[in-house]
mmCIF file of C-alpha atoms in Angstrom:
data_model
loop_
_atom_site.group_PDB
_atom_site.id
_atom_site.type_symbol
_atom_site.label_atom_id
_atom_site.label_comp_id
_atom_site.label_asym_id
_atom_site.label_seq_id
_atom_site.Cartn_x
_atom_site.Cartn_y
_atom_site.Cartn_z
ATOM 1 C CA MET O 1 -22.617 -9.400 26.258
ATOM 2 C CA ASN O 2 -25.837 -8.423 24.561
ATOM 3 C CA PRO O 3 -25.068 -8.906 20.834
ATOM 4 C CA SER O 4 -27.217 -5.897 19.972
ATOM 5 C CA ARG O 5 -24.895 -3.625 21.975
ATOM 6 C CA PRO O 6 -21.265 -4.526 21.199
ATOM 7 C CA ALA O 7 -18.577 -2.332 22.737
ATOM 8 C CA THR O 8 -17.176 0.384 20.543
ATOM 9 C CA ALA O 9 -13.477 0.863 19.916
ATOM 10 C CA SER O 10 -13.303 3.603 22.516
ATOM 11 C CA SER O 11 -15.533 2.461 25.359
ATOM 12 C CA ALA O 12 -17.880 -0.355 26.366
ATOM 13 C CA ALA O 13 -20.212 2.249 27.868
ATOM 14 C CA ALA O 14 -20.513 4.244 24.635
ATOM 15 C CA ALA O 15 -23.701 4.605 22.616
ATOM 16 C CA PRO O 16 -25.037 1.422 20.965
ATOM 17 C CA VAL O 17 -23.471 0.551 17.640
ATOM 18 C CA ASN O 18 -25.743 0.669 14.605
ATOM 19 C CA LEU O 19 -25.961 -2.980 13.545
ATOM 20 C CA ARG O 20 -28.026 -2.085 10.477
ATOM 21 C CA PRO O 21 -25.780 0.539 8.857
ATOM 22 C CA ALA O 22 -26.006 1.624 5.264
ATOM 23 C CA VAL O 23 -22.381 0.527 4.871
ATOM 24 C CA LEU O 24 -20.136 -1.829 6.814
ATOM 25 C CA VAL O 25 -16.435 -1.119 6.191
ATOM 26 C CA VAL O 26 -14.229 -4.018 7.231
ATOM 27 C CA GLY O 27 -10.638 -2.981 7.872
ATOM 28 C CA GLY O 28 -9.350 0.327 9.239
ATOM 29 C CA GLY O 29 -6.146 0.778 7.264
ATOM 30 C CA PRO O 30 -5.748 3.646 4.788
ATOM 31 C CA ALA O 31 -8.247 2.128 2.324
ATOM 32 C CA GLY O 32 -10.998 1.317 4.827
ATOM 33 C CA ALA O 33 -10.572 4.503 6.856
ATOM 34 C CA THR O 34 -10.732 6.626 3.698
ATOM 35 C CA ALA O 35 -13.849 4.841 2.452
ATOM 36 C CA ALA O 36 -15.519 5.206 5.865
ATOM 37 C CA HIS O 37 -14.637 8.910 6.023
ATOM 38 C CA ASP O 38 -15.948 9.693 2.543
ATOM 39 C CA LEU O 39 -19.182 7.746 3.014
ATOM 40 C CA ALA O 40 -19.878 9.224 6.454
ATOM 41 C CA ARG O 41 -19.234 12.711 5.127
ATOM 42 C CA GLU O 42 -22.025 12.081 2.611
ATOM 43 C CA GLY O 43 -24.404 11.469 5.490
ATOM 44 C CA LEU O 44 -24.590 7.684 5.248
ATOM 45 C CA SER O 45 -24.561 5.538 8.381
ATOM 46 C CA VAL O 46 -21.207 3.760 8.443
ATOM 47 C CA LEU O 47 -19.812 1.099 10.766
ATOM 48 C CA LEU O 48 -16.005 0.771 10.620
ATOM 49 C CA LEU O 49 -14.897 -2.626 11.895
ATOM 50 C CA ASP O 50 -11.195 -2.916 12.623
ATOM 51 C CA ARG O 51 -8.988 -5.181 14.668
ATOM 52 C CA ALA O 52 -6.957 -2.956 16.997
ATOM 53 C CA GLY O 53 -3.198 -3.269 17.261
ATOM 54 C CA ARG O 54 -2.458 -4.426 13.716
ATOM 55 C CA ILE O 55 0.275 -2.488 11.891
ATOM 56 C CA LYS O 56 1.316 -3.410 8.368
ATOM 57 C CA PRO O 57 5.050 -3.570 7.544
ATOM 58 C CA CYS O 58 5.575 -0.510 5.387
ATOM 59 C CA GLY O 59 8.294 1.920 4.419
ATOM 60 C CA GLY O 60 5.769 4.686 5.032
ATOM 61 C CA ALA O 61 6.417 6.792 1.920
ATOM 62 C CA VAL O 62 3.624 9.149 0.808
ATOM 63 C CA PRO O 63 3.990 11.248 -2.369
ATOM 64 C CA PRO O 64 2.920 14.894 -2.622
ATOM 65 C CA ARG O 65 -0.228 13.965 -4.528
ATOM 66 C CA LEU O 66 -1.463 11.886 -1.584
ATOM 67 C CA ILE O 67 -0.780 14.711 0.858
ATOM 68 C CA ARG O 68 -2.650 17.110 -1.406
ATOM 69 C CA ASP O 69 -5.587 14.922 -2.487
ATOM 70 C CA PHE O 70 -6.341 13.564 0.983
ATOM 71 C CA GLU O 71 -5.568 16.721 2.979
ATOM 72 C CA ILE O 72 -2.891 15.215 5.216
ATOM 73 C CA PRO O 73 -1.642 17.687 7.851
ATOM 74 C CA ASP O 74 2.064 18.354 8.104
ATOM 75 C CA HIS O 75 2.363 17.073 11.673
ATOM 76 C CA LEU O 76 1.851 13.505 10.388
ATOM 77 C CA ILE O 77 4.931 13.783 8.169
ATOM 78 C CA VAL O 78 7.673 12.527 10.483
ATOM 79 C CA ALA O 79 10.444 12.933 7.899
ATOM 80 C CA LYS O 80 10.876 14.474 4.469
ATOM 81 C CA ALA O 81 12.980 12.447 2.064
ATOM 82 C CA ARG O 82 14.708 14.694 -0.453
ATOM 83 C CA ALA O 83 16.761 11.991 -2.176
ATOM 84 C CA ALA O 84 16.819 8.278 -2.877
ATOM 85 C CA ARG O 85 19.933 6.102 -3.040
ATOM 86 C CA MET O 86 19.928 2.964 -5.182
ATOM 87 C CA ILE O 87 22.582 0.437 -4.115
ATOM 88 C CA SER O 88 23.643 -2.324 -6.503
ATOM 89 C CA PRO O 89 24.818 -5.873 -5.704
ATOM 90 C CA VAL O 90 28.481 -4.822 -5.887
ATOM 91 C CA GLY O 91 27.853 -1.711 -3.816
ATOM 92 C CA ARG O 92 27.558 0.888 -6.556
ATOM 93 C CA GLN O 93 25.543 3.859 -5.269
ATOM 94 C CA VAL O 94 23.307 6.017 -7.437
ATOM 95 C CA ASP O 95 21.821 9.057 -5.703
ATOM 96 C CA ILE O 96 18.615 10.481 -7.149
ATOM 97 C CA PRO O 97 17.687 13.941 -5.839
ATOM 98 C CA ILE O 98 14.023 14.847 -5.471
ATOM 99 C CA GLU O 99 14.180 18.280 -7.019
ATOM 100 C CA GLY O 100 11.676 20.915 -5.999
ATOM 101 C CA GLY O 101 9.915 18.773 -3.418
ATOM 102 C CA TYR O 102 10.074 15.795 -1.107
ATOM 103 C CA VAL O 103 8.519 12.427 -0.367
ATOM 104 C CA GLY O 104 6.775 12.439 2.990
ATOM 105 C CA MET O 105 7.405 9.631 5.473
ATOM 106 C CA VAL O 106 4.711 8.590 7.953
ATOM 107 C CA ASP O 107 4.582 6.328 10.990
ATOM 108 C CA ARG O 108 1.833 3.877 10.089
ATOM 109 C CA GLU O 109 0.808 3.368 13.722
ATOM 110 C CA VAL O 110 0.068 7.089 14.105
ATOM 111 C CA PHE O 111 -1.022 7.748 10.524
ATOM 112 C CA ASP O 112 -3.602 4.944 10.334
ATOM 113 C CA GLU O 113 -5.125 5.877 13.684
ATOM 114 C CA TRP O 114 -5.430 9.495 12.567
ATOM 115 C CA LEU O 115 -7.300 8.345 9.451
ATOM 116 C CA ARG O 116 -9.662 6.209 11.541
ATOM 117 C CA ASP O 117 -10.279 9.079 13.938
ATOM 118 C CA ARG O 118 -11.014 11.406 11.043
ATOM 119 C CA ALA O 119 -13.610 8.926 9.790
ATOM 120 C CA ALA O 120 -15.181 8.877 13.252
ATOM 121 C CA GLN O 121 -15.265 12.674 13.369
ATOM 122 C CA ALA O 122 -17.110 12.605 10.036
ATOM 123 C CA GLY O 123 -19.752 10.375 11.618
ATOM 124 C CA ALA O 124 -18.568 6.787 11.154
ATOM 125 C CA GLN O 125 -18.946 4.468 14.144
ATOM 126 C CA ARG O 126 -15.859 2.479 15.105
ATOM 127 C CA LEU O 127 -15.861 -1.026 16.490
ATOM 128 C CA ASN O 128 -12.891 -3.132 17.589
ATOM 129 C CA GLY O 129 -13.488 -6.573 16.122
ATOM 130 C CA HIS O 130 -13.115 -8.714 13.038
ATOM 131 C CA PHE O 131 -15.125 -10.235 10.218
ATOM 132 C CA GLU O 132 -15.798 -13.981 10.281
ATOM 133 C CA ARG O 133 -18.216 -14.821 7.481
ATOM 134 C CA LEU O 134 -20.872 -13.509 5.150
ATOM 135 C CA GLU O 135 -24.259 -15.182 5.073
ATOM 136 C CA ARG O 136 -27.519 -14.391 3.274
ATOM 137 C CA GLU O 137 -30.979 -13.857 4.681
ATOM 138 C CA PRO O 138 -33.939 -15.491 2.850
ATOM 139 C CA ASP O 139 -34.514 -12.219 0.984
ATOM 140 C CA GLY O 140 -30.887 -12.212 -0.187
ATOM 141 C CA SER O 141 -29.709 -9.357 2.039
ATOM 142 C CA ALA O 142 -26.308 -9.575 3.741
ATOM 143 C CA ARG O 143 -25.923 -11.089 7.193
ATOM 144 C CA VAL O 144 -22.358 -10.486 8.414
ATOM 145 C CA ILE O 145 -21.078 -12.558 11.328
ATOM 146 C CA CYS O 146 -18.438 -10.706 13.340
ATOM 147 C CA ARG O 147 -16.565 -11.168 16.588
ATOM 148 C CA ASP O 148 -15.761 -8.348 18.990
ATOM 149 C CA ALA O 149 -12.588 -7.713 21.007
ATOM 150 C CA GLN O 150 -13.890 -9.903 23.853
ATOM 151 C CA GLY O 151 -14.454 -12.818 21.484
ATOM 152 C CA GLU O 152 -18.248 -12.610 21.447
ATOM 153 C CA THR O 153 -20.202 -12.985 18.226
ATOM 154 C CA PHE O 154 -22.573 -10.379 16.862
ATOM 155 C CA VAL O 155 -24.389 -9.868 13.558
ATOM 156 C CA VAL O 156 -24.423 -6.817 11.270
ATOM 157 C CA HIS O 157 -27.068 -6.298 8.565
ATOM 158 C CA PRO O 158 -25.559 -3.720 6.159
ATOM 159 C CA ARG O 159 -26.927 -2.664 2.798
ATOM 160 C CA HIS O 160 -23.404 -2.557 1.363
ATOM 161 C CA ILE O 161 -19.981 -3.821 2.421
ATOM 162 C CA VAL O 162 -16.551 -2.368 1.681
ATOM 163 C CA GLY O 163 -13.951 -5.114 2.072
ATOM 164 C CA ALA O 164 -10.680 -3.473 3.077
ATOM 165 C CA ASP O 165 -9.452 -6.391 5.160
ATOM 166 C CA GLY O 166 -6.018 -6.683 3.584
ATOM 167 C CA ALA O 167 -4.215 -9.178 1.403
ATOM 168 C CA ARG O 168 -5.894 -12.589 1.372
ATOM 169 C CA SER O 169 -9.139 -10.825 2.182
ATOM 170 C CA GLN O 170 -11.754 -13.150 3.614
ATOM 171 C CA ILE O 171 -14.493 -10.929 2.223
ATOM 172 C CA ALA O 172 -12.980 -11.237 -1.248
ATOM 173 C CA LEU O 173 -12.703 -15.020 -0.957
ATOM 174 C CA GLN O 174 -16.267 -15.402 0.309
ATOM 175 C CA ALA O 175 -18.055 -12.860 -1.875
ATOM 176 C CA VAL O 176 -16.134 -11.820 -5.006
ATOM 177 C CA PRO O 177 -15.678 -14.101 -8.037
ATOM 178 C CA LYS O 178 -12.123 -14.927 -9.154
ATOM 179 C CA ALA O 179 -10.578 -13.658 -5.917
ATOM 180 C CA GLU O 180 -8.621 -16.830 -5.205
ATOM 181 C CA GLY O 181 -5.185 -17.589 -6.587
ATOM 182 C CA GLY O 182 -3.553 -14.225 -5.990
ATOM 183 C CA ARG O 183 0.247 -13.937 -5.820
ATOM 184 C CA PHE O 184 1.981 -12.162 -2.953
ATOM 185 C CA VAL O 185 5.250 -10.729 -1.781
ATOM 186 C CA PHE O 186 5.836 -11.401 1.905
ATOM 187 C CA ALA O 187 7.151 -8.236 3.526
ATOM 188 C CA TYR O 188 8.983 -7.957 6.834
ATOM 189 C CA HIS O 189 10.568 -4.962 8.502
ATOM 190 C CA GLU O 190 12.100 -3.921 11.781
ATOM 191 C CA VAL O 191 11.420 -0.512 13.254
ATOM 192 C CA LEU O 192 14.602 0.776 14.881
ATOM 193 C CA LYS O 193 15.387 3.726 17.059
ATOM 194 C CA ARG O 194 17.331 6.331 15.125
ATOM 195 C CA PRO O 195 21.010 5.871 15.920
ATOM 196 C CA GLN O 196 22.873 8.568 17.802
ATOM 197 C CA PRO O 197 25.403 9.406 16.560
ATOM 198 C CA GLU O 198 24.390 8.459 13.031
ATOM 199 C CA PRO O 199 26.652 5.886 11.354
ATOM 200 C CA ALA O 200 28.667 6.854 8.314
ATOM 201 C CA GLY O 201 26.526 6.760 5.201
ATOM 202 C CA TYR O 202 23.168 7.142 6.964
ATOM 203 C CA ASP O 203 21.099 10.184 6.051
ATOM 204 C CA GLY O 204 17.779 10.925 7.744
ATOM 205 C CA SER O 205 16.558 12.765 4.658
ATOM 206 C CA ARG O 206 17.274 9.945 2.182
ATOM 207 C CA CYS O 207 15.588 6.634 1.334
ATOM 208 C CA ASP O 208 18.058 3.821 0.625
ATOM 209 C CA VAL O 209 17.023 0.928 -1.625
ATOM 210 C CA TYR O 210 19.242 -2.182 -1.876
ATOM 211 C CA TYR O 211 19.051 -4.399 -4.950
ATOM 212 C CA ARG O 212 20.897 -7.560 -3.911
ATOM 213 C CA GLY O 213 20.058 -11.220 -4.256
ATOM 214 C CA SER O 214 21.413 -11.807 -0.751
ATOM 215 C CA LEU O 215 18.693 -9.526 0.619
ATOM 216 C CA SER O 216 15.846 -10.692 -1.628
ATOM 217 C CA PRO O 217 15.791 -13.078 -4.599
ATOM 218 C CA ASP O 218 12.950 -11.184 -6.301
ATOM 219 C CA PHE O 219 12.348 -7.862 -4.540
ATOM 220 C CA TYR O 220 14.578 -5.401 -2.666
ATOM 221 C CA GLY O 221 15.680 -4.242 0.767
ATOM 222 C CA TRP O 222 15.070 -0.771 2.172
ATOM 223 C CA VAL O 223 16.217 1.647 4.848
ATOM 224 C CA PHE O 224 13.664 4.451 5.169
ATOM 225 C CA PRO O 225 13.902 7.313 7.705
ATOM 226 C CA HIS O 226 10.961 8.044 10.012
ATOM 227 C CA GLY O 227 12.273 10.905 12.081
ATOM 228 C CA ASP O 228 13.141 9.441 15.476
ATOM 229 C CA THR O 229 12.870 5.908 14.051
ATOM 230 C CA LEU O 230 13.660 4.105 10.812
ATOM 231 C CA SER O 231 12.244 1.159 8.893
ATOM 232 C CA VAL O 232 14.613 -1.564 7.690
ATOM 233 C CA GLY O 233 12.932 -4.255 5.664
ATOM 234 C CA SER O 234 12.789 -6.657 2.761
ATOM 235 C CA GLY O 235 10.286 -8.758 0.857
ATOM 236 C CA SER O 236 10.078 -11.873 -1.276
ATOM 237 C CA ALA O 237 7.517 -14.117 -2.959
ATOM 238 C CA ASP O 238 9.721 -17.107 -2.085
ATOM 239 C CA LYS O 239 8.040 -18.720 0.929
ATOM 240 C CA GLY O 240 11.272 -20.465 1.872
ATOM 241 C CA TRP O 241 13.274 -17.258 2.011
ATOM 242 C CA SER O 242 14.216 -16.074 5.512
ATOM 243 C CA LEU O 243 13.255 -12.409 5.589
ATOM 244 C CA ARG O 244 14.391 -11.981 9.176
ATOM 245 C CA ALA O 245 17.859 -13.230 8.263
ATOM 246 C CA SER O 246 18.010 -10.984 5.190
ATOM 247 C CA VAL O 247 17.004 -7.933 7.260
ATOM 248 C CA GLY O 248 19.780 -8.842 9.676
ATOM 249 C CA ARG O 249 22.235 -8.796 6.761
ATOM 250 C CA LEU O 250 20.775 -5.498 5.592
ATOM 251 C CA ARG O 251 21.228 -3.920 9.019
ATOM 252 C CA GLU O 252 24.855 -5.031 8.985
ATOM 253 C CA ALA O 253 25.427 -3.681 5.449
ATOM 254 C CA ALA O 254 23.892 -0.335 6.431
ATOM 255 C CA GLY O 255 25.842 -0.067 9.698
ATOM 256 C CA LEU O 256 22.660 -0.340 11.763
ATOM 257 C CA GLU O 257 23.254 -3.645 13.580
ATOM 258 C CA GLY O 258 23.643 -1.887 16.930
ATOM 259 C CA CYS O 259 20.389 0.091 16.755
ATOM 260 C CA GLU O 260 17.672 -0.510 19.345
ATOM 261 C CA LEU O 261 14.844 -2.669 17.985
ATOM 262 C CA LEU O 262 11.409 -1.230 18.740
ATOM 263 C CA ARG O 263 9.126 -3.688 16.947
ATOM 264 C CA ARG O 264 8.892 -6.258 14.155
ATOM 265 C CA GLU O 265 6.071 -6.535 11.614
ATOM 266 C CA GLY O 266 5.322 -8.858 8.728
ATOM 267 C CA ALA O 267 2.478 -9.411 6.267
ATOM 268 C CA PRO O 268 1.727 -10.529 2.692
ATOM 269 C CA ILE O 269 1.496 -7.817 0.050
ATOM 270 C CA PRO O 270 -0.399 -8.473 -3.224
ATOM 271 C CA LEU O 271 1.434 -8.335 -6.542
ATOM 272 C CA LYS O 272 -1.366 -7.302 -8.895
ATOM 273 C CA PRO O 273 -4.961 -6.024 -8.877
ATOM 274 C CA LEU O 274 -7.659 -8.694 -8.727
ATOM 275 C CA PRO O 275 -9.688 -9.227 -11.916
ATOM 276 C CA ARG O 276 -12.864 -8.231 -10.055
ATOM 277 C CA TRP O 277 -13.432 -5.974 -7.045
ATOM 278 C CA ASP O 278 -17.167 -6.454 -6.540
ATOM 279 C CA ASN O 279 -19.926 -9.041 -6.565
ATOM 280 C CA GLY O 280 -22.334 -6.954 -8.631
ATOM 281 C CA ARG O 281 -24.658 -6.771 -5.654
ATOM 282 C CA ASP O 282 -23.492 -5.309 -2.355
ATOM 283 C CA VAL O 283 -19.755 -5.944 -1.842
ATOM 284 C CA VAL O 284 -16.798 -3.925 -3.178
ATOM 285 C CA LEU O 285 -13.098 -4.289 -2.323
ATOM 286 C CA ALA O 286 -10.421 -1.666 -1.639
ATOM 287 C CA GLY O 287 -6.715 -1.479 -0.847
ATOM 288 C CA ASP O 288 -4.714 -4.677 -0.424
ATOM 289 C CA ALA O 289 -7.951 -6.656 -0.556
ATOM 290 C CA ALA O 290 -8.295 -5.493 -4.176
ATOM 291 C CA GLY O 291 -4.599 -6.101 -4.883
ATOM 292 C CA VAL O 292 -3.609 -2.468 -5.428
ATOM 293 C CA VAL O 293 0.059 -2.437 -4.458
ATOM 294 C CA ALA O 294 2.420 -1.240 -7.170
ATOM 295 C CA PRO O 295 4.745 -3.957 -8.537
ATOM 296 C CA ALA O 296 8.510 -3.346 -8.419
ATOM 297 C CA SER O 297 8.194 -0.524 -5.874
ATOM 298 C CA GLY O 298 5.761 -2.104 -3.409
ATOM 299 C CA GLU O 299 4.109 1.282 -2.916
ATOM 300 C CA GLY O 300 0.634 0.913 -1.482
ATOM 301 C CA ILE O 301 -0.549 3.811 0.704
ATOM 302 C CA TYR O 302 -1.568 6.168 -2.099
ATOM 303 C CA TYR O 303 -3.208 3.406 -4.107
ATOM 304 C CA ALA O 304 -5.008 2.100 -1.013
ATOM 305 C CA MET O 305 -6.460 5.506 -0.181
ATOM 306 C CA LEU O 306 -7.453 6.099 -3.795
ATOM 307 C CA GLY O 307 -9.065 2.654 -3.856
ATOM 308 C CA GLY O 308 -10.975 3.470 -0.675
ATOM 309 C CA ARG O 309 -12.218 6.730 -2.179
ATOM 310 C CA LEU O 310 -13.300 4.995 -5.398
ATOM 311 C CA ALA O 311 -15.026 2.238 -3.407
ATOM 312 C CA ALA O 312 -16.977 4.928 -1.532
ATOM 313 C CA GLU O 313 -17.959 6.548 -4.822
ATOM 314 C CA ALA O 314 -19.039 3.159 -6.187
ATOM 315 C CA VAL O 315 -21.231 2.504 -3.139
ATOM 316 C CA SER O 316 -22.799 5.940 -3.468
ATOM 317 C CA ARG O 317 -23.577 5.236 -7.122
ATOM 318 C CA ALA O 318 -25.092 1.864 -6.244
ATOM 319 C CA ILE O 319 -27.331 3.487 -3.630
ATOM 320 C CA VAL O 320 -28.422 6.368 -5.872
ATOM 321 C CA HIS O 321 -29.218 4.086 -8.798
ATOM 322 C CA ALA O 322 -30.418 1.145 -6.667
ATOM 323 C CA ASP O 323 -28.152 -0.988 -8.839
ATOM 324 C CA GLY O 324 -25.346 -3.201 -7.513
ATOM 325 C CA ARG O 325 -23.702 -3.204 -10.923
ATOM 326 C CA GLN O 326 -22.546 0.340 -10.166
ATOM 327 C CA LEU O 327 -19.993 -1.143 -7.760
ATOM 328 C CA ALA O 328 -17.845 -2.073 -10.760
ATOM 329 C CA TYR O 329 -17.077 1.649 -11.083
ATOM 330 C CA ALA O 330 -14.289 1.403 -8.463
ATOM 331 C CA ARG O 331 -12.093 -0.933 -10.497
ATOM 332 C CA LYS O 332 -12.928 0.649 -13.842
ATOM 333 C CA ALA O 333 -11.948 4.109 -12.630
ATOM 334 C CA PHE O 334 -8.750 2.879 -10.964
ATOM 335 C CA MET O 335 -7.537 0.831 -13.922
ATOM 336 C CA ARG O 336 -8.389 3.569 -16.402
ATOM 337 C CA ASP O 337 -5.820 5.840 -14.748
ATOM 338 C CA HIS O 338 -3.243 3.346 -13.444
ATOM 339 C CA ARG O 339 -3.334 0.193 -15.590
ATOM 340 C CA LYS O 340 -0.305 1.236 -17.672
ATOM 341 C CA VAL O 341 1.771 2.144 -14.619
ATOM 342 C CA PHE O 342 1.063 -1.223 -12.985
ATOM 343 C CA TRP O 343 1.791 -3.050 -16.255
ATOM 344 C CA ILE O 344 5.150 -1.323 -16.734
ATOM 345 C CA LEU O 345 6.175 -1.832 -13.106
ATOM 346 C CA GLY O 346 5.196 -5.500 -13.324
ATOM 347 C CA ILE O 347 7.438 -5.992 -16.350
ATOM 348 C CA MET O 348 10.268 -4.233 -14.532
ATOM 349 C CA GLN O 349 10.004 -6.508 -11.519
ATOM 350 C CA ARG O 350 9.781 -9.706 -13.554
ATOM 351 C CA PHE O 351 12.756 -8.794 -15.703
ATOM 352 C CA TRP O 352 15.215 -6.796 -13.605
ATOM 353 C CA TYR O 353 14.824 -8.463 -10.199
ATOM 354 C CA VAL O 354 15.720 -12.033 -11.184
ATOM 355 C CA SER O 355 19.542 -11.973 -10.909
ATOM 356 C CA ASP O 356 22.324 -9.814 -9.555
ATOM 357 C CA LYS O 357 23.648 -9.303 -13.083
ATOM 358 C CA ARG O 358 20.373 -7.716 -14.112
ATOM 359 C CA ARG O 359 20.072 -5.798 -10.824
ATOM 360 C CA GLU O 360 23.489 -4.302 -11.507
ATOM 361 C CA ARG O 361 22.314 -3.108 -14.899
ATOM 362 C CA PHE O 362 19.068 -1.800 -13.430
ATOM 363 C CA VAL O 363 20.925 0.414 -10.947
ATOM 364 C CA SER O 364 23.150 1.567 -13.808
ATOM 365 C CA ILE O 365 20.070 2.634 -15.758
ATOM 366 C CA CYS O 366 18.876 4.577 -12.698
ATOM 367 C CA ALA O 367 21.971 6.779 -13.004
ATOM 368 C CA ASP O 368 20.580 8.188 -16.256
ATOM 369 C CA ARG O 369 19.257 11.724 -15.842
ATOM 370 C CA ASP O 370 16.268 11.188 -18.149
ATOM 371 C CA VAL O 371 15.240 8.092 -16.216
ATOM 372 C CA GLN O 372 15.522 9.916 -12.904
ATOM 373 C CA GLN O 373 13.429 12.882 -13.984
ATOM 374 C CA LEU O 374 10.652 10.894 -15.609
ATOM 375 C CA THR O 375 10.539 8.358 -12.771
ATOM 376 C CA PHE O 376 10.134 10.952 -10.055
ATOM 377 C CA GLU O 377 7.742 13.128 -12.027
ATOM 378 C CA SER O 378 5.550 10.060 -12.505
ATOM 379 C CA TYR O 379 5.899 8.984 -8.866
ATOM 380 C CA MET O 380 5.182 12.412 -7.393
ATOM 381 C CA ASN O 381 2.117 13.014 -9.568
ATOM 382 C CA LYS O 382 0.933 9.390 -9.949
ATOM 383 C CA ALA O 383 0.690 9.540 -13.735
ATOM 384 C CA LEU O 384 2.859 8.576 -16.668
ATOM 385 C CA VAL O 385 4.674 11.645 -17.976
ATOM 386 C CA ARG O 386 4.038 12.324 -21.650
ATOM 387 C CA ALA O 387 5.237 15.902 -21.916
ATOM 388 C CA ARG O 388 8.760 15.119 -23.227
ATOM 389 C CA PRO O 389 8.552 12.480 -25.955
ATOM 390 C CA MET O 390 12.260 12.663 -26.891
ATOM 391 C CA ALA O 391 13.215 11.747 -23.324
ATOM 392 C CA HIS O 392 11.116 8.592 -23.668
ATOM 393 C CA VAL O 393 12.847 7.797 -26.968
ATOM 394 C CA ARG O 394 16.294 8.218 -25.389
ATOM 395 C CA ILE O 395 15.326 6.017 -22.455
ATOM 396 C CA PHE O 396 14.022 3.325 -24.799
ATOM 397 C CA PHE O 397 17.296 3.081 -26.722
ATOM 398 C CA LYS O 398 19.432 3.225 -23.585
ATOM 399 C CA ASP O 399 17.317 0.481 -22.002
ATOM 400 C CA LEU O 400 17.617 -1.612 -25.163
ATOM 401 C CA ALA O 401 21.395 -1.157 -25.139
ATOM 402 C CA HIS O 402 21.522 -2.420 -21.542
ATOM 403 C CA LEU O 403 19.372 -5.419 -22.415
ATOM 404 C CA LEU O 404 21.706 -6.322 -25.299
ATOM 405 C CA GLY O 405 24.810 -5.811 -23.152
ATOM 406 C CA LEU O 406 26.078 -2.957 -25.328
ATOM 407 C CA ILE O 407 26.584 -0.770 -22.265
ATOM 408 C CA ARG O 408 28.682 -1.913 -19.331
ATOM 409 C CA ALA O 409 26.822 -1.959 -16.005
#
């Protein structure tokens, strides 16, 4: 193959790919596809490099703010969850209704491809391949070595790079200071065909979350509806923990052991944002590559798409001002609005997820009406709720009573 004319994602006979784009976006998940879409819509030449066929294990939950902010059409919402059920180690069930709305559920295989196609319709060029390494020309400009779907090497010379290549990002490790040493939860799920008839206790409009040490020593298990399918999964930072075995136990506990298995997926998920997202020159990170998955909940789609949008804004600023230091805008803007949420969720995970005794108390706290309302208002709108200070005071004292053992779980 002529390295100046690599095949595009759609056809080897398509128009030549621009190997000197203004921006190379590596990774076509929600973060990369959003960044590529926003940059292309501004009129910049964008090359979106993505390895076809990769699907991240994900419950697929998208809050109303994501649907609104990123203009997601209703046909991509395969189910609408109107309640969540928290299940304790001893089997106590706490149902939390989602009043006045719903949490959308998406099929990542369909959803991610729609996002990539939208980027292409905005003008981004797509290429099926993967990043190998970043080199520098004598003048300091980027020289990106890539490999296409046929295994042949080609070189891209972008002015800027958006690294959206997932957890353990190679772009981050090669280009961004302090990117090594990140901590991860390893997630695994099985996509099952929706059972017919539905087993007792299953509800296609409810997300079930299991807090049990037998399913995860430091995270949780989930059963999330996806319309004609469902996602059953678990995660753990313990490398020796058998996630496949724990998902098998979860399927049995949920009465889903007889469901048809459609596919299995597994991947690392970062636990906290990286201390830097850019190199101060021409590289900025987004999504899992930047570490933006919420602790405790594992939610990542909204934060990935927001990170992709902020990365695009940072690149635009860097181009307008001819100053690579503008790339730091992405992290500054993200942390300004979400630092406290990530900090609180991190404390929750480190404290409540360490033993079944504490998990039992955590589920008990979730039965509190104040906790339910503030939690879902914050989740749906992606901001800490400050409108009802007395509710926060009540929650604080109830939480303290649980910590001191003054309230029975």
